[in-house]
Amino acid sequence: IKGAFLLSIIMNVSALPLHPSVSILNHNKHGIVALEKPEGILSHPNSKNEKKPALLNVPYDFEGEYYFWQDTQGNDQKAWLLNRLDSPTSGVILIGLNQVIKDAVRVAFEKHTIKKIYYAIVKGRPRVVVGQWNQKLKQSSRTSKYKSPPKLAKTLYKLSSTSSKNPQLSCLSLEPVTGRTHQLRIHCSDNQLPIIGDQTYGDFKFNRQIKQSFGVNRLCLHSGSTSVSYNLNGRQHEFKAESAMPETFKQLMD
């Protein structure tokens, strides 16, 4: 990937048709772009008639899993979604600006050379400061996504801080080793550490108390960093993007 192609990537990054609330955290010459996704923004539209805002203000191809549009010169452009975040989750999300880098990052996901760290504010405090959860994900009666048999999932966790509130709140650093749907939210809930603001697996009564006391009415789960080790043209490359913990999280812990 050289010359004019690299220049076109740089130009494409600056001209991405982002939703106004979405910003660029980092990008590289191969066409990986890390975006900061706010809570409430979709990774991609759920249907062609979707009314809720998504990362890019352009159409989305569901089969190819990419956004598409024409630039100011009338050239066709695409941005492939490299990973997803639930709508209520904020933080780092990756897109790729060409098929070559899309394929390289997909291989990295298959080979587990991707590392993602999330921050979560939860009710309670883990008994062990650093540990891991190896558990099957229990089905939720509140979501239609869990009709298939529960699958084993692995999450590494670390206690970052605790509050002096009663009941106690904790800030956890979470690393999903497997990539199951709602994995972090279910694991926290199943281990009596429901994430604040989780409307599916959380403590609904406590969520209401938090909303009344602090005005916080969001899922307190944030994608803090994503690093990718990928192979391109026979060479190994590294990419990393970080997103600061939201002020809302800090206010809850203070």
XYZ file of C-alpha atoms in Angstrom:
254
model
C 0.000 0.000 0.000
C 1.968 3.031 -1.250
C 1.983 6.466 -2.765
C -1.273 7.776 -4.146
C -3.225 5.122 -2.230
C -1.797 6.352 1.091
C -2.641 9.935 0.142
C -6.206 8.914 -0.695
C -6.551 7.240 2.714
C -5.437 10.431 4.501
C -7.882 12.483 2.444
C -10.686 9.970 3.095
C -10.143 10.152 6.865
C -10.513 13.932 6.904
C -13.672 13.744 4.775
C -15.488 10.944 6.611
C -19.250 11.694 6.848
C -19.323 11.212 10.618
C -22.330 11.825 12.824
C -21.704 15.234 14.506
C -21.217 13.631 17.932
C -18.641 11.083 16.654
C -14.948 12.020 16.548
C -11.688 10.471 15.302
C -9.341 9.143 18.006
C -6.575 7.726 15.815
C -5.854 6.397 12.319
C -2.947 4.948 10.381
C -1.605 4.807 6.835
C -3.175 1.401 6.148
C -6.708 2.722 6.606
C -7.640 1.745 10.175
C -9.650 4.522 11.822
C -10.569 4.506 15.521
C -13.693 6.493 16.318
C -15.058 7.745 19.636
C -18.654 6.520 19.796
C -20.931 8.298 22.272
C -23.614 6.365 24.149
C -26.872 6.191 22.237
C -25.232 6.097 18.785
C -25.623 2.865 16.799
C -22.572 1.053 15.410
C -24.678 0.613 12.274
C -28.370 1.023 11.422
C -30.543 -1.920 12.477
C -32.619 -1.641 9.307
C -32.827 0.452 6.139
C -35.579 2.532 7.765
C -33.656 3.073 11.021
C -34.424 6.423 12.663
C -31.778 6.318 15.408
C -28.398 7.964 14.629
C -25.439 5.791 13.601
C -21.670 6.338 13.331
C -21.802 7.676 9.774
C -24.557 9.748 8.172
C -24.665 7.605 5.020
C -26.304 4.313 3.918
C -25.108 0.954 5.242
C -24.753 -2.289 3.287
C -25.890 -5.089 5.638
C -24.507 -7.939 3.560
C -21.077 -6.390 3.028
C -21.026 -4.767 6.492
C -19.860 -1.376 5.236
C -21.039 2.215 4.946
C -21.012 3.655 1.410
C -21.241 7.118 -0.145
C -19.835 9.317 -2.903
C -17.204 11.938 -2.129
C -17.233 15.500 -3.467
C -15.495 14.320 -6.657
C -18.197 11.710 -7.256
C -15.946 8.765 -6.338
C -17.478 5.771 -4.547
C -16.222 5.382 -0.969
C -16.664 2.625 1.629
C -15.962 2.235 5.329
C -16.083 -1.290 6.754
C -17.168 -1.821 10.343
C -14.367 -3.814 12.035
C -16.089 -4.352 15.394
C -19.303 -3.345 17.154
C -20.452 -1.735 20.372
C -23.964 -1.879 21.804
C -25.827 1.394 21.366
C -25.674 2.241 25.137
C -21.887 1.547 25.259
C -19.453 4.377 24.504
C -15.800 4.481 23.497
C -13.389 3.092 20.907
C -14.807 1.480 17.762
C -12.861 0.624 14.583
C -13.612 1.075 10.890
C -11.468 0.207 7.853
C -11.247 2.302 4.689
C -10.301 -0.487 2.274
C -10.915 -4.201 1.820
C -7.245 -5.118 2.327
C -7.109 -3.724 5.863
C -10.601 -5.040 6.601
C -9.448 -8.583 5.787
C -6.211 -8.177 7.778
C -8.042 -7.024 10.915
C -10.663 -9.774 10.575
C -7.810 -12.319 10.584
C -6.404 -10.630 13.694
C -9.779 -11.117 15.408
C -9.777 -14.805 14.421
C -6.231 -15.231 15.768
C -7.093 -13.323 18.978
C -4.369 -10.710 18.449
C -6.840 -7.994 19.439
C -6.932 -6.639 22.994
C -9.860 -4.555 24.257
C -10.158 -2.971 27.693
C -13.460 -1.631 29.005
C -14.347 0.446 32.051
C -17.513 -0.359 33.989
C -19.083 1.215 37.072
C -20.851 -1.535 39.000
C -22.870 -1.940 42.166
C -20.864 -3.741 44.841
C -17.240 -4.830 45.057
C -15.594 -8.049 43.843
C -14.223 -10.245 46.632
C -11.026 -10.831 44.638
C -9.262 -7.733 43.296
C -7.928 -9.394 40.119
C -9.486 -12.461 38.550
C -11.333 -14.044 35.672
C -14.810 -15.303 34.926
C -15.229 -18.500 32.909
C -18.978 -18.957 32.732
C -21.705 -19.759 30.264
C -23.827 -16.751 29.433
C -27.305 -17.167 30.857
C -30.227 -16.312 28.649
C -32.195 -13.134 29.270
C -35.963 -13.134 28.984
C -35.729 -9.417 28.142
C -33.907 -9.839 24.817
C -34.760 -11.953 21.774
C -31.065 -12.490 20.962
C -30.744 -15.381 23.399
C -32.638 -18.235 21.770
C -29.495 -20.313 21.134
C -27.857 -22.498 23.822
C -25.660 -20.549 26.260
C -21.982 -20.403 25.227
C -18.909 -20.423 27.453
C -17.320 -16.987 27.760
C -14.139 -15.722 29.433
C -13.588 -12.260 30.916
C -10.560 -10.934 32.813
C -11.338 -8.282 35.422
C -9.438 -5.938 37.719
C -10.761 -3.665 40.469
C -9.578 -0.113 39.692
C -11.252 1.780 42.544
C -14.160 1.730 44.973
C -16.365 4.488 46.352
C -17.306 5.199 49.947
C -20.997 5.282 49.058
C -23.525 2.901 50.543
C -24.221 0.692 48.689
C -20.668 0.669 47.421
C -19.771 1.348 43.791
C -16.706 -0.037 42.021
C -14.851 0.829 38.842
C -13.756 -2.326 37.029
C -11.327 -2.803 34.179
C -12.704 -5.589 31.969
C -11.000 -7.531 29.178
C -13.189 -9.891 27.123
C -11.117 -12.877 25.990
C -14.048 -14.295 24.030
C -16.390 -12.057 22.062
C -19.941 -13.051 22.953
C -22.962 -10.769 22.660
C -23.516 -8.794 25.903
C -20.679 -10.803 27.494
C -19.432 -8.135 29.918
C -22.911 -7.090 30.967
C -23.998 -10.688 31.685
C -20.781 -11.651 33.474
C -21.007 -8.624 35.774
C -24.664 -9.357 36.504
C -24.079 -13.074 37.127
C -21.321 -12.235 39.614
C -23.535 -9.877 41.663
C -21.840 -6.796 40.193
C -24.548 -5.336 37.916
C -23.397 -2.458 35.701
C -25.017 0.854 36.582
C -27.692 1.818 34.054
C -28.002 -1.648 32.474
C -31.653 -1.864 31.417
C -31.472 -5.590 30.568
C -29.229 -7.306 33.120
C -28.911 -4.630 35.820
C -30.458 -3.808 39.174
C -33.444 -1.772 37.930
C -34.414 -0.353 41.339
C -30.833 0.753 42.024
C -30.608 2.270 38.532
C -33.604 4.459 39.391
C -31.931 5.537 42.654
C -28.741 6.469 40.786
C -30.759 8.444 38.246
C -32.621 10.331 40.998
C -29.525 11.002 43.104
C -26.922 11.757 40.421
C -28.858 12.344 37.201
C -27.015 9.446 35.548
C -29.255 7.660 33.079
C -26.873 5.676 30.889
C -25.169 2.281 30.778
C -21.875 2.818 32.599
C -19.802 0.710 30.213
C -17.052 2.316 28.113
C -14.577 0.895 25.595
C -11.375 2.449 26.930
C -8.746 1.037 24.588
C -8.342 -1.280 21.615
C -5.019 -2.571 20.296
C -4.602 -4.645 17.130
C -1.626 -6.682 15.946
C -2.152 -7.510 12.264
C -0.186 -8.870 9.312
C -0.017 -6.952 6.043
C 2.263 -7.763 3.099
C 4.220 -10.226 5.220
C 4.957 -7.753 8.008
C 3.432 -7.408 11.466
C 1.936 -4.037 12.407
C 0.507 -2.566 15.603
C -2.368 -0.117 16.050
C -3.807 1.250 19.287
C -6.458 3.770 20.227
C -7.518 5.006 23.661
C -10.548 6.866 24.959
C -10.645 8.594 28.340
C -13.090 7.444 30.978
C -16.302 9.533 30.767
C -16.741 12.342 33.328
C -20.005 10.678 34.399
C -18.041 7.655 35.635
C -15.626 9.834 37.605
C -18.497 11.743 39.204
C -20.129 8.510 40.364
C -16.858 7.269 41.877
C -16.153 10.620 43.582
